[in-house]
Structures are given as C-alpha cells and as structure tokens.
C-alpha cells in the first residue's frame, strides 16, 4: 500500500526508483504519436516493441532498464470508440497500482492525453483529470485492520502531467476530499459485524464527523421509544445490541438556498430474523449498513470541501437478529408516523427502519430527500452488480441523479413508481404490509417507503444492493466493499450548489 502524494507535473525529472505511464491514442495518427513518445523519453522503440504496441491483440507494453529514464515505463494504447467510457482511465490505473503495490517505486509519472480527444465523453476537463486520480486512489485502498502483519505503507509521489496545471491542482484538492469520504464509507462497510453494532456505528460516525465541524446527535433506545419509532425498535428487539438513531447536521459557512436530507439504512448485520437467510446469504450482510455509510461519507466530503449546501443526515441503525424477543411474521408494528405495518417477512427489515427515518426527515421540512439502502436482492436481479436502482416521481431529481451517475460512473437506472404497485403492499389488518410479494420486489419496496414520505417533498430512493458489494467488474471494487454513492452524491451536491448560486 502506498501513501499517495499528488503533484501537478512541471519539468519532467526522473529520479531513481521511478515509474511512468504514458497513454497513446490508437487512431490514424498512432505512428506520429509513437514518434512523439520516443522524442519525449529520448528513446527508440525496437522493431519488436513497435510491432507489439501496434498489434490488435495488445493494449500495452512494458519497457524497463532505461538508463536515466523511469526504470519502469508502461506505454498504454486506447481507442476512443463506442466501447470507450468515462471509467476507462480510472479502471486502468486502479489495476496498475494494484499490480505495483509490492514494488519499491518512489515516484510515479502519469502523462495524461490532451482533453480534446475526450470532450464527447467528459463534460468537464477537471473531472477528466480526476478520473485518473480516482483510479490510483481507489486501487490503492486496502483494509488490513485485523491482520497481524499490516501492509507496509510507502510514500509514492505521483506527478500528473496535463495541459491545464491549474485544473490538475483543483482536481487534486477535490479528489482528496472525495476520497476521505469514500474511504470512511468503505472502512465502515468492511468492519466485521462483531465490531460494528449500532452503538459502535453511531460512535464511529460521531467521532469522525465532529472533527470536521458537523453536529452529530445520537438517540439511544430510550429516546427512540419516546419518539414512537416502533419500526426501528421492532427490528432491533431481537438483538442484545440495541438500536440507535443518528442525526447529522452540516451547515455551510455561506447561506444555503436549500436543505437536502440524506437518509441511509443502517442494518449492521442482517440474519433475516425468523425468516432466516441461508448462510451464504449472510456472508455480505456486514455491509447491510452501506446506506448509512454513504450518508456519513458524503457529508464528510461535503464538509471538507465546504460545499455551500445545507445537509441533514438521518441514519436508523439496528441489528436484525434472532432471540426470544425478535419480531415475528404477522406482528403489527406502529411507526412514528402513526401508520401501522404488518410484518409479512422479517427479512424485509430495511424498509421498516427507513419508515421511521423517512418520517423523521420529512418532519424537518427539507427541500429534497434522497435515501440509500441495500434494500432488495430483486434490484440486483434486475440491474446487476454495478448499477443502483433509482425510484422517484420527480423527473428533475431523476435526471440530475442520472446525469451525475453517468459522469462519475456511480451509475443509476430509473425504475417505475406507478401507483399500480401499491396494491402489492396492502394489508387487511394494518395500514401496509412489508412483504410486497415475489414480483417487482425492488419496486414494491420503494412503493412501501413512499407511504412514509411527505408527498410535497421531492424524494428519491436509491437501492444500492448490487453496487455496494465487492465484485469483479472493475479493478477498484474487487477485494473490498465499494463506497458506491459518495462520488455520485458529491457531484450531485456540487452541481446543485452551482445551479442555486446562478439563480
């Protein structure tokens, strides 16, 4: 693992133990571009090296043992065709830094291609630069807290060479803020459930965020009862670790035109309750609090960057376990809103704790509410592992989240919120049933949540059950929980504050 120190590149000076990555476009000018590469590094590619880099089967070659040059040089070829996307350089550099993590490299030089080639993919030159930084940062992440022998941390100075040094510097500053939030999110997600029960989740969030000037208030079980949050209590009553309700407040140094509430599901471990999961289904349930982690991480990044938008974070935290007090199928639970829930399935607990959280958020009268939850396996079946389900009746909110998802590659896809689906959540003996049945499970879960949101407030629900979990689809999500959602929300909030300032 490296401690990465980013700097805008100026005069190229290769010190001992240095490496470099140089990108060349595979187009009609590739031979001209290769000549430019040779001139920059004062080397001559051998006939074999030229044939290898020009081969359709190869994307890159490694050049070593260059005297007075970087001791390791990667020449990488790319195409800006229909297969290219904004994740390309992020994913490549994440893989690269994973590959060299055990090397003794002390200096890394990244030569970024001119922005002109990428205008149709990136709306902003600065974010184009950030995608390179994000790849290195995300690929460098590790979680070795519980290993006897920790990964050795070595300094690695990274020089970024690009057309606009000012934008590179700005990209470095923003990347630092975003990565602080993402790494905090990932650290929470990767904690074992024995070490991160509701009280520890609350303590960790409070300890970290208060250092950055955010106000964190934690309701204990007594206060939760006082506020009649019966759904949160019901989910948590099967555990010796009692629930907590966490409220985070971020007020910018400048006046904010709007207040946005971020709500995150905080189930620190989910057995499924009496409708118990198979053991294979429990292996990833330490990350069933990913929604809570995304809220905390986003607010941390916002505070570090002094984003000019007021934020309210709301996190219901509980552990869905089994004992003699655990909630049963067919129980009736009264929520803080006064509405009652028939427990049709004890493994549909996330929507229950969100019911009390969304009601609380609504009562604070924010201008928008966005919630995050690893809510349904049905959403993973529908969209796969790398896309979140987006549910809202507000077209502007949907468009803004989609656009920023495509920008950051924290992608979302809108699914219907038609009222036809209300019927699936009906109960004959309560206001609503938490089991929406087999079909369209991600949609019926969202329609359940809708019952607890003030209809006057624009609201979006993000089901992150797929992309929150480690997967093999990218080089930066392979080994650990992903922190999905923080990049998306940081850009969404940044754009939101820019648009408000123009009014």
Short mmCIF file of C-alpha atoms in Angstrom, two decimals:
data_model
loop_
_atom_site.label_atom_id
_atom_site.label_comp_id
_atom_site.label_asym_id
_atom_site.label_seq_id
_atom_site.Cartn_x
_atom_site.Cartn_y
_atom_site.Cartn_z
CA UNK A 1 0.00 0.00 0.00
CA UNK A 2 1.17 3.50 -0.82
CA UNK A 3 0.68 6.85 0.78
CA UNK A 4 -0.10 8.80 -2.38
CA UNK A 5 1.20 12.36 -2.69
CA UNK A 6 -0.19 14.03 -5.80
CA UNK A 7 1.52 16.96 -7.52
CA UNK A 8 0.96 18.73 -10.84
CA UNK A 9 3.81 17.81 -13.16
CA UNK A 10 6.03 20.58 -14.50
CA UNK A 11 9.53 19.85 -15.73
CA UNK A 12 9.99 16.11 -16.21
CA UNK A 13 12.75 14.83 -13.95
CA UNK A 14 13.14 11.11 -13.34
CA UNK A 15 14.68 10.18 -10.01
CA UNK A 16 15.86 6.70 -9.02
CA UNK A 17 13.09 4.16 -8.30
CA UNK A 18 10.67 5.94 -10.63
CA UNK A 19 7.97 4.62 -12.96
CA UNK A 20 5.80 6.19 -15.63
CA UNK A 21 2.56 5.56 -17.51
CA UNK A 22 2.13 7.10 -20.94
CA UNK A 23 -1.07 6.89 -22.98
CA UNK A 24 -1.26 6.89 -26.76
CA UNK A 25 -4.43 7.01 -28.87
CA UNK A 26 -4.92 4.16 -31.31
CA UNK A 27 -6.07 6.14 -34.34
CA UNK A 28 -4.80 7.15 -37.77
CA UNK A 29 -2.06 9.20 -36.13
CA UNK A 30 -0.68 6.43 -33.94
CA UNK A 31 2.71 6.26 -35.69
CA UNK A 32 3.07 10.02 -35.29
CA UNK A 33 2.07 9.69 -31.63
CA UNK A 34 4.63 6.95 -31.08
CA UNK A 35 7.31 9.21 -32.57
CA UNK A 36 6.26 11.90 -30.09
CA UNK A 37 6.56 9.36 -27.29
CA UNK A 38 10.09 8.41 -28.39
CA UNK A 39 11.09 12.06 -28.56
CA UNK A 40 9.69 12.85 -25.10
CA UNK A 41 11.56 9.99 -23.45
CA UNK A 42 14.60 10.17 -25.75
CA UNK A 43 14.38 6.51 -26.58
CA UNK A 44 13.95 4.45 -29.72
CA UNK A 45 11.43 1.65 -29.69
CA UNK A 46 12.76 -1.61 -31.06
CA UNK A 47 11.07 -3.23 -34.03
CA UNK A 48 9.58 -5.83 -31.70
CA UNK A 49 8.25 -3.18 -29.30
CA UNK A 50 6.62 -1.30 -32.17
CA UNK A 51 5.03 -4.45 -33.52
CA UNK A 52 3.75 -5.37 -30.07
CA UNK A 53 2.14 -1.98 -29.36
CA UNK A 54 0.62 -1.83 -32.84
CA UNK A 55 -0.79 -5.34 -32.58
CA UNK A 56 -4.56 -5.50 -32.23
CA UNK A 57 -4.09 -8.12 -29.53
CA UNK A 58 -2.03 -5.86 -27.26
CA UNK A 59 -3.09 -2.80 -25.29
CA UNK A 60 0.21 -2.01 -23.64
CA UNK A 61 3.85 -2.86 -23.40
CA UNK A 62 6.29 -2.53 -20.51
CA UNK A 63 9.71 -1.02 -21.12
CA UNK A 64 12.36 -1.49 -18.44
CA UNK A 65 16.05 -0.90 -17.76
CA UNK A 66 16.08 2.61 -19.21
CA UNK A 67 19.20 4.40 -18.01
CA UNK A 68 18.44 7.89 -16.73
CA UNK A 69 14.78 7.33 -17.53
CA UNK A 70 11.94 5.85 -15.49
CA UNK A 71 13.04 2.37 -14.53
CA UNK A 72 9.61 1.06 -15.42
CA UNK A 73 7.61 2.57 -18.27
CA UNK A 74 4.13 1.48 -19.35
CA UNK A 75 3.06 2.51 -22.84
CA UNK A 76 -0.72 2.04 -22.98
CA UNK A 77 -2.83 2.20 -26.13
CA UNK A 78 -6.52 3.19 -26.07
CA UNK A 79 -9.31 3.78 -28.55
CA UNK A 80 -11.97 6.48 -28.26
CA UNK A 81 -14.56 4.31 -29.96
CA UNK A 82 -18.04 3.12 -28.97
CA UNK A 83 -16.53 0.90 -26.26
CA UNK A 84 -14.75 3.78 -24.52
CA UNK A 85 -16.37 5.22 -21.38
CA UNK A 86 -15.55 7.64 -18.57
CA UNK A 87 -14.35 4.78 -16.36
CA UNK A 88 -11.56 3.74 -18.73
CA UNK A 89 -8.59 5.51 -17.15
CA UNK A 90 -9.94 5.10 -13.62
CA UNK A 91 -10.17 1.36 -14.10
CA UNK A 92 -6.81 1.05 -15.85
CA UNK A 93 -4.86 2.94 -13.19
CA UNK A 94 -6.64 1.08 -10.39
CA UNK A 95 -5.36 -2.14 -11.92
CA UNK A 96 -1.90 -0.67 -12.47
CA UNK A 97 -1.40 0.44 -8.88
CA UNK A 98 -2.70 -2.90 -7.60
CA UNK A 99 -0.05 -4.58 -9.73
CA UNK A 100 2.82 -2.48 -8.33
CA UNK A 101 1.69 -2.42 -4.68
CA UNK A 102 4.61 -4.61 -3.61
CA UNK A 103 7.16 -2.69 -5.68
CA UNK A 104 9.62 -0.21 -4.21
CA UNK A 105 8.60 2.58 -6.60
CA UNK A 106 9.00 6.02 -5.02
CA UNK A 107 7.97 8.31 -7.86
CA UNK A 108 5.25 7.79 -10.46
CA UNK A 109 4.77 9.98 -13.54
CA UNK A 110 1.36 9.94 -15.25
CA UNK A 111 1.14 11.55 -18.69
CA UNK A 112 -2.49 12.43 -19.41
CA UNK A 113 -3.58 12.69 -23.06
CA UNK A 114 -4.93 16.02 -24.31
CA UNK A 115 -8.55 16.72 -23.38
CA UNK A 116 -9.58 17.47 -26.96
CA UNK A 117 -9.93 13.75 -27.68
CA UNK A 118 -12.38 13.24 -24.82
CA UNK A 119 -14.81 16.16 -24.96
CA UNK A 120 -17.64 13.95 -26.16
CA UNK A 121 -17.19 11.72 -23.10
CA UNK A 122 -16.37 14.21 -20.33
CA UNK A 123 -18.34 17.42 -19.87
CA UNK A 124 -15.62 18.89 -17.65
CA UNK A 125 -11.87 18.87 -18.16
CA UNK A 126 -11.27 18.91 -14.42
CA UNK A 127 -13.32 15.74 -13.88
CA UNK A 128 -11.45 14.12 -16.74
CA UNK A 129 -8.26 14.65 -14.71
CA UNK A 130 -9.98 13.47 -11.54
CA UNK A 131 -10.83 10.13 -13.13
CA UNK A 132 -7.09 9.33 -13.27
CA UNK A 133 -6.61 10.32 -9.63
CA UNK A 134 -9.65 8.34 -8.54
CA UNK A 135 -8.30 5.22 -10.20
CA UNK A 136 -4.99 5.42 -8.37
CA UNK A 137 -6.65 6.25 -5.05
CA UNK A 138 -9.33 3.56 -5.25
CA UNK A 139 -6.94 0.89 -6.50
CA UNK A 140 -4.59 1.69 -3.62
CA UNK A 141 -7.25 1.12 -0.92
CA UNK A 142 -6.82 -1.76 1.49
CA UNK A 143 -8.41 -2.89 4.75
CA UNK A 144 -5.88 -4.70 6.91
CA UNK A 145 -7.04 -3.56 10.35
CA UNK A 146 -7.46 -7.10 11.63
CA UNK A 147 -4.31 -8.62 10.14
CA UNK A 148 -1.42 -9.45 12.44
CA UNK A 149 1.02 -8.20 9.83
CA UNK A 150 -0.16 -4.95 8.30
CA UNK A 151 0.55 -3.92 4.75
CA UNK A 152 3.68 -1.78 4.68
CA UNK A 153 2.85 1.83 3.79
CA UNK A 154 5.34 3.51 1.47
CA UNK A 155 5.35 7.06 0.16
CA UNK A 156 4.65 7.38 -3.55
CA UNK A 157 4.86 10.82 -5.13
CA UNK A 158 2.64 10.99 -8.21
CA UNK A 159 3.29 13.69 -10.79
CA UNK A 160 0.36 14.42 -13.09
CA UNK A 161 1.31 15.92 -16.47
CA UNK A 162 -1.58 17.53 -18.33
CA UNK A 163 -2.43 20.55 -20.48
CA UNK A 164 -4.02 22.59 -17.69
CA UNK A 165 -1.95 22.60 -14.49
CA UNK A 166 -4.46 24.80 -12.68
CA UNK A 167 -7.24 22.29 -13.27
CA UNK A 168 -4.94 19.47 -12.23
CA UNK A 169 -4.35 21.21 -8.90
CA UNK A 170 -8.10 21.72 -8.44
CA UNK A 171 -8.67 18.06 -9.30
CA UNK A 172 -6.14 17.01 -6.66
CA UNK A 173 -7.90 19.07 -3.97
CA UNK A 174 -11.34 17.68 -4.82
CA UNK A 175 -10.06 14.13 -5.13
CA UNK A 176 -8.62 14.40 -1.63
CA UNK A 177 -12.00 15.46 -0.22
CA UNK A 178 -13.95 12.79 -2.09
CA UNK A 179 -11.53 10.01 -1.16
CA UNK A 180 -11.72 10.92 2.52
CA UNK A 181 -15.46 10.33 2.32
CA UNK A 182 -15.18 7.17 0.24
CA UNK A 183 -12.51 5.61 2.45
CA UNK A 184 -14.55 6.37 5.58
CA UNK A 185 -17.54 4.75 3.88
CA UNK A 186 -15.51 1.70 2.83
CA UNK A 187 -13.94 1.34 6.27
CA UNK A 188 -17.40 1.24 7.86
CA UNK A 189 -18.64 -1.25 5.26
CA UNK A 190 -15.67 -3.56 5.72
CA UNK A 191 -15.82 -3.72 9.51
CA UNK A 192 -16.89 -7.14 10.84
CA UNK A 193 -20.35 -7.10 12.43
CA UNK A 194 -18.93 -8.08 15.81
CA UNK A 195 -17.05 -4.77 15.87
CA UNK A 196 -19.68 -2.52 14.33
CA UNK A 197 -23.03 -2.91 16.03
CA UNK A 198 -25.47 0.03 16.19
CA UNK A 199 -23.74 1.73 19.11
CA UNK A 200 -20.29 1.40 17.50
CA UNK A 201 -21.62 2.68 14.18
CA UNK A 202 -23.02 5.73 15.96
CA UNK A 203 -19.80 6.29 17.91
CA UNK A 204 -17.60 5.98 14.83
CA UNK A 205 -19.70 8.43 12.84
CA UNK A 206 -19.84 10.90 15.71
CA UNK A 207 -16.12 10.70 16.47
CA UNK A 208 -15.10 11.21 12.84
CA UNK A 209 -17.60 13.80 11.66
CA UNK A 210 -17.46 16.08 14.70
CA UNK A 211 -13.74 16.56 13.99
CA UNK A 212 -14.79 18.31 10.78
CA UNK A 213 -17.34 20.57 12.42
CA UNK A 214 -20.52 18.57 11.81
CA UNK A 215 -23.09 18.21 14.56
CA UNK A 216 -23.97 14.60 15.36
CA UNK A 217 -26.84 13.68 17.69
CA UNK A 218 -27.47 10.06 18.68
CA UNK A 219 -30.82 8.87 20.05
CA UNK A 220 -30.49 5.87 22.37
CA UNK A 221 -33.21 3.26 22.89
CA UNK A 222 -34.99 5.39 25.48
CA UNK A 223 -35.17 8.39 23.14
CA UNK A 224 -36.24 6.17 20.23
CA UNK A 225 -39.13 4.87 22.36
CA UNK A 226 -40.02 8.41 23.38
CA UNK A 227 -40.29 9.37 19.71
CA UNK A 228 -42.52 6.35 18.99
CA UNK A 229 -40.18 4.88 16.37
CA UNK A 230 -41.80 1.48 16.66
CA UNK A 231 -40.48 0.08 13.39
CA UNK A 232 -36.85 0.70 14.34
CA UNK A 233 -37.46 -0.79 17.77
CA UNK A 234 -39.16 -3.86 16.31
CA UNK A 235 -36.26 -4.66 14.01
CA UNK A 236 -33.72 -4.19 16.79
CA UNK A 237 -35.55 -6.02 19.56
CA UNK A 238 -34.07 -9.39 18.60
CA UNK A 239 -30.54 -8.22 19.35
CA UNK A 240 -28.68 -7.55 22.57
CA UNK A 241 -27.16 -4.56 20.78
CA UNK A 242 -29.99 -2.08 20.90
CA UNK A 243 -30.80 0.33 18.05
CA UNK A 244 -29.57 3.86 17.62
CA UNK A 245 -30.90 6.77 15.57
CA UNK A 246 -28.22 9.11 14.24
CA UNK A 247 -28.83 12.68 13.09
CA UNK A 248 -26.02 14.57 11.31
CA UNK A 249 -26.18 18.28 10.53
CA UNK A 250 -23.95 20.12 8.10
CA UNK A 251 -24.41 23.87 7.77
CA UNK A 252 -22.14 25.60 5.25
CA UNK A 253 -20.23 28.76 6.04
CA UNK A 254 -22.32 30.63 3.46
CA UNK A 255 -26.09 30.82 3.31
CA UNK A 256 -27.65 27.88 1.52
CA UNK A 257 -30.75 28.27 -0.60
CA UNK A 258 -31.82 24.69 0.05
CA UNK A 259 -31.58 21.92 2.61
CA UNK A 260 -31.21 18.34 1.42
CA UNK A 261 -31.88 15.35 3.66
CA UNK A 262 -29.82 12.20 3.11
CA UNK A 263 -31.24 9.05 4.71
CA UNK A 264 -29.28 5.80 4.98
CA UNK A 265 -30.24 2.29 6.02
CA UNK A 266 -28.03 1.18 8.91
CA UNK A 267 -28.63 -2.54 9.49
CA UNK A 268 -25.27 -3.51 10.94
CA UNK A 269 -25.97 -7.21 10.42
CA UNK A 270 -28.94 -8.98 8.91
CA UNK A 271 -29.70 -12.62 9.65
CA UNK A 272 -33.13 -12.24 8.10
CA UNK A 273 -34.74 -12.69 11.50
CA UNK A 274 -37.12 -15.63 11.86
CA UNK A 275 -37.42 -15.67 8.05
CA UNK A 276 -33.76 -16.57 8.25
CA UNK A 277 -31.37 -16.27 5.34
CA UNK A 278 -29.31 -19.24 4.12
CA UNK A 279 -25.77 -18.98 5.41
CA UNK A 280 -24.44 -17.98 2.00
CA UNK A 281 -26.83 -15.03 2.04
CA UNK A 282 -25.39 -13.77 5.32
CA UNK A 283 -21.77 -13.52 4.20
CA UNK A 284 -22.16 -10.00 2.84
CA UNK A 285 -24.63 -8.78 5.44
CA UNK A 286 -21.98 -6.89 7.38
CA UNK A 287 -22.43 -4.34 4.57
CA UNK A 288 -26.19 -4.04 5.04
CA UNK A 289 -25.40 -0.69 6.62
CA UNK A 290 -23.91 0.64 3.38
CA UNK A 291 -26.64 3.25 3.01
CA UNK A 292 -25.70 4.69 6.40
CA UNK A 293 -22.03 4.66 5.43
CA UNK A 294 -22.76 6.52 2.18
CA UNK A 295 -24.62 9.25 4.06
CA UNK A 296 -21.77 9.66 6.55
CA UNK A 297 -19.09 9.58 3.85
CA UNK A 298 -20.90 12.06 1.63
CA UNK A 299 -21.34 14.52 4.47
CA UNK A 300 -17.67 14.17 5.40
CA UNK A 301 -16.60 15.01 1.84
CA UNK A 302 -19.04 17.92 1.72
CA UNK A 303 -17.64 19.35 4.95
CA UNK A 304 -14.01 19.01 3.83
CA UNK A 305 -14.85 20.88 0.61
CA UNK A 306 -17.11 23.42 2.33
CA UNK A 307 -19.87 22.71 -0.19
CA UNK A 308 -22.43 25.53 0.01
CA UNK A 309 -25.49 23.34 0.57
CA UNK A 310 -27.13 22.52 3.90
CA UNK A 311 -27.36 18.81 4.62
CA UNK A 312 -29.29 16.71 7.12
CA UNK A 313 -28.18 13.12 7.57
CA UNK A 314 -30.60 10.61 9.08
CA UNK A 315 -29.47 7.07 9.94
CA UNK A 316 -31.59 4.41 11.66
CA UNK A 317 -29.24 1.73 12.98
CA UNK A 318 -30.28 -1.73 14.13
CA UNK A 319 -29.18 -5.35 14.07
CA UNK A 320 -31.68 -7.91 12.71
CA UNK A 321 -31.02 -10.92 14.92
CA UNK A 322 -32.99 -13.78 16.48
CA UNK A 323 -33.86 -14.30 20.14
CA UNK A 324 -36.97 -14.74 22.25
CA UNK A 325 -37.87 -11.08 21.74
CA UNK A 326 -37.34 -10.87 17.97
CA UNK A 327 -40.20 -9.69 15.79
CA UNK A 328 -42.33 -12.40 14.24
CA UNK A 329 -44.12 -12.72 10.93
CA UNK A 330 -47.68 -11.36 11.40
CA UNK A 331 -46.66 -8.88 14.12
CA UNK A 332 -48.21 -5.41 13.87
CA UNK A 333 -45.82 -2.50 14.39
CA UNK A 334 -46.76 1.14 14.88
CA UNK A 335 -44.38 3.67 13.30
CA UNK A 336 -43.54 7.23 14.32
CA UNK A 337 -45.89 8.45 11.58
CA UNK A 338 -48.80 6.70 13.28
CA UNK A 339 -49.17 4.26 10.41
CA UNK A 340 -49.03 0.56 11.18
CA UNK A 341 -47.04 -2.19 9.45
CA UNK A 342 -47.98 -5.85 9.25
CA UNK A 343 -44.76 -7.86 9.31
CA UNK A 344 -45.18 -10.18 6.36
CA UNK A 345 -41.49 -11.04 6.25
CA UNK A 346 -38.84 -10.41 8.91
CA UNK A 347 -36.14 -10.17 6.23
CA UNK A 348 -37.81 -7.06 4.84
CA UNK A 349 -36.48 -5.13 7.81
CA UNK A 350 -34.60 -2.39 5.97
CA UNK A 351 -37.77 -0.74 4.70
CA UNK A 352 -39.15 -0.83 8.23
CA UNK A 353 -36.35 1.15 9.83
CA UNK A 354 -36.38 3.53 6.86
CA UNK A 355 -40.08 4.15 7.50
CA UNK A 356 -39.26 5.87 10.80
CA UNK A 357 -36.23 7.62 9.30
CA UNK A 358 -38.10 9.00 6.28
CA UNK A 359 -40.89 10.20 8.53
CA UNK A 360 -38.34 11.99 10.73
CA UNK A 361 -36.63 13.53 7.71
CA UNK A 362 -39.96 14.70 6.28
CA UNK A 363 -40.87 16.44 9.52
CA UNK A 364 -37.68 18.52 9.29
CA UNK A 365 -39.11 20.06 6.08
CA UNK A 366 -36.09 19.70 3.78
CA UNK A 367 -36.31 20.72 0.14
CA UNK A 368 -35.34 17.22 -1.02
CA UNK A 369 -34.92 13.76 0.46
CA UNK A 370 -32.62 11.13 -1.01
CA UNK A 371 -32.28 7.75 0.67
CA UNK A 372 -29.73 4.97 0.18
CA UNK A 373 -30.26 1.35 1.07
CA UNK A 374 -29.04 -2.13 0.27
CA UNK A 375 -32.72 -2.93 0.15
CA UNK A 376 -33.57 -5.75 -2.23
CA UNK A 377 -32.00 -8.69 -4.00
CA UNK A 378 -34.65 -8.08 -6.63
CA UNK A 379 -32.85 -4.90 -7.68
CA UNK A 380 -29.63 -6.87 -8.19
CA UNK A 381 -31.53 -9.40 -10.31
CA UNK A 382 -32.96 -6.56 -12.40
CA UNK A 383 -29.87 -4.37 -12.84
CA UNK A 384 -26.82 -6.41 -11.89
CA UNK A 385 -23.89 -5.64 -9.64
CA UNK A 386 -22.74 -2.25 -10.87
CA UNK A 387 -25.90 -0.14 -11.16
CA UNK A 388 -28.22 1.22 -8.45
CA UNK A 389 -31.97 1.30 -8.84
CA UNK A 390 -33.41 4.82 -8.87
CA UNK A 391 -37.00 5.38 -7.78
CA UNK A 392 -38.69 8.77 -7.83
CA UNK A 393 -41.72 10.53 -9.27
CA UNK A 394 -39.74 13.75 -9.68
CA UNK A 395 -38.33 13.97 -13.21
CA UNK A 396 -35.77 16.69 -12.42
CA UNK A 397 -34.41 14.75 -9.47
CA UNK A 398 -34.22 11.64 -11.63
CA UNK A 399 -32.45 13.46 -14.46
CA UNK A 400 -29.91 15.13 -12.17
CA UNK A 401 -29.04 11.88 -10.41
CA UNK A 402 -28.78 10.00 -13.70
CA UNK A 403 -26.52 12.65 -15.27
CA UNK A 404 -24.17 12.71 -12.29
CA UNK A 405 -24.20 8.93 -12.14
CA UNK A 406 -23.01 8.73 -15.74
CA UNK A 407 -20.42 11.43 -15.04
CA UNK A 408 -18.91 9.61 -12.06
CA UNK A 409 -19.65 6.02 -13.12
CA UNK A 410 -21.63 5.59 -9.91
CA UNK A 411 -24.48 4.79 -12.26
CA UNK A 412 -28.20 4.67 -11.52
CA UNK A 413 -31.13 3.47 -13.61
CA UNK A 414 -34.68 4.63 -13.13
CA UNK A 415 -37.39 2.06 -12.48
CA UNK A 416 -41.14 2.78 -12.40
CA UNK A 417 -43.03 4.17 -9.43
CA UNK A 418 -46.50 3.56 -10.81
CA UNK A 419 -49.31 3.51 -8.28
CA UNK A 420 -50.49 0.14 -9.61
CA UNK A 421 -47.84 -1.38 -7.36
CA UNK A 422 -49.43 0.00 -4.17
CA UNK A 423 -51.76 -2.98 -4.11
CA UNK A 424 -48.83 -5.34 -3.52
CA UNK A 425 -48.19 -3.76 -0.12
CA UNK A 426 -51.78 -3.78 1.12
CA UNK A 427 -52.74 -5.38 4.41
CA UNK A 428 -56.18 -6.33 5.66
CA UNK A 429 -55.28 -5.67 9.29
CA UNK A 430 -52.73 -2.82 9.13
CA UNK A 431 -52.04 0.24 7.03
CA UNK A 432 -49.37 -1.54 5.00
CA UNK A 433 -47.59 -4.91 4.72
CA UNK A 434 -43.80 -5.01 4.49
CA UNK A 435 -43.86 -8.01 2.12
CA UNK A 436 -44.64 -6.86 -1.41
CA UNK A 437 -44.63 -10.34 -2.85
CA UNK A 438 -42.37 -12.05 -5.34
CA UNK A 439 -42.65 -9.90 -8.46
CA UNK A 440 -41.11 -6.46 -8.93
CA UNK A 441 -39.63 -6.61 -5.45
CA UNK A 442 -37.40 -3.55 -5.82
CA UNK A 443 -40.39 -1.50 -6.98
CA UNK A 444 -42.78 -2.69 -4.27
CA UNK A 445 -40.10 -1.91 -1.66
CA UNK A 446 -39.84 1.65 -2.99
CA UNK A 447 -43.64 1.96 -3.00
CA UNK A 448 -43.65 0.83 0.63
CA UNK A 449 -41.23 3.62 1.54
CA UNK A 450 -43.38 6.16 -0.28
CA UNK A 451 -46.02 5.75 2.44
CA UNK A 452 -43.72 7.48 4.92
CA UNK A 453 -42.53 10.47 2.89
CA UNK A 454 -44.27 13.84 2.79
CA UNK A 455 -45.69 13.89 -0.73
CA UNK A 456 -44.92 17.60 -1.06
CA UNK A 457 -41.18 16.96 -0.77
CA UNK A 458 -39.22 15.71 -3.82
CA UNK A 459 -37.86 12.31 -2.86
CA UNK A 460 -35.62 9.70 -4.48
CA UNK A 461 -34.81 6.21 -3.28
CA UNK A 462 -31.56 4.54 -4.37
CA UNK A 463 -31.40 0.77 -3.98
CA UNK A 464 -27.65 0.10 -3.84
CA UNK A 465 -27.85 -3.62 -3.01
CA UNK A 466 -25.78 -4.51 -6.09
CA UNK A 467 -23.03 -1.90 -6.42
CA UNK A 468 -22.33 -1.53 -2.68
CA UNK A 469 -20.83 -5.02 -2.57
CA UNK A 470 -17.35 -6.05 -3.78
CA UNK A 471 -17.39 -7.50 -7.28
CA UNK A 472 -15.06 -8.46 -10.13
CA UNK A 473 -16.43 -5.97 -12.66
CA UNK A 474 -13.78 -3.29 -12.08
CA UNK A 475 -10.20 -3.24 -10.83
CA UNK A 476 -11.15 -0.96 -7.93
CA UNK A 477 -14.06 -2.98 -6.49
CA UNK A 478 -12.54 -6.46 -6.43
CA UNK A 479 -11.47 -7.01 -2.85
CA UNK A 480 -13.47 -4.73 -0.60
CA UNK A 481 -16.87 -3.12 -0.24
CA UNK A 482 -17.10 -0.31 -2.72
CA UNK A 483 -18.15 3.04 -1.24
CA UNK A 484 -20.60 3.35 -4.14
CA UNK A 485 -22.67 6.52 -3.95
CA UNK A 486 -20.21 9.01 -2.49
CA UNK A 487 -18.78 10.10 -5.86
CA UNK A 488 -22.31 10.38 -7.22
CA UNK A 489 -23.61 12.47 -4.34
CA UNK A 490 -20.56 14.73 -4.14
CA UNK A 491 -21.04 15.70 -7.79
CA UNK A 492 -24.80 15.96 -7.40
CA UNK A 493 -24.44 18.29 -4.42
CA UNK A 494 -21.68 20.30 -6.13
CA UNK A 495 -23.83 20.81 -9.23
CA UNK A 496 -26.82 21.56 -7.05
CA UNK A 497 -24.98 24.34 -5.23
CA UNK A 498 -23.64 25.77 -8.52
CA UNK A 499 -27.11 25.88 -10.03
CA UNK A 500 -28.60 27.51 -6.96
CA UNK A 501 -25.91 30.21 -6.93
CA UNK A 502 -26.81 31.14 -10.52
CA UNK A 503 -30.41 31.91 -9.61
#
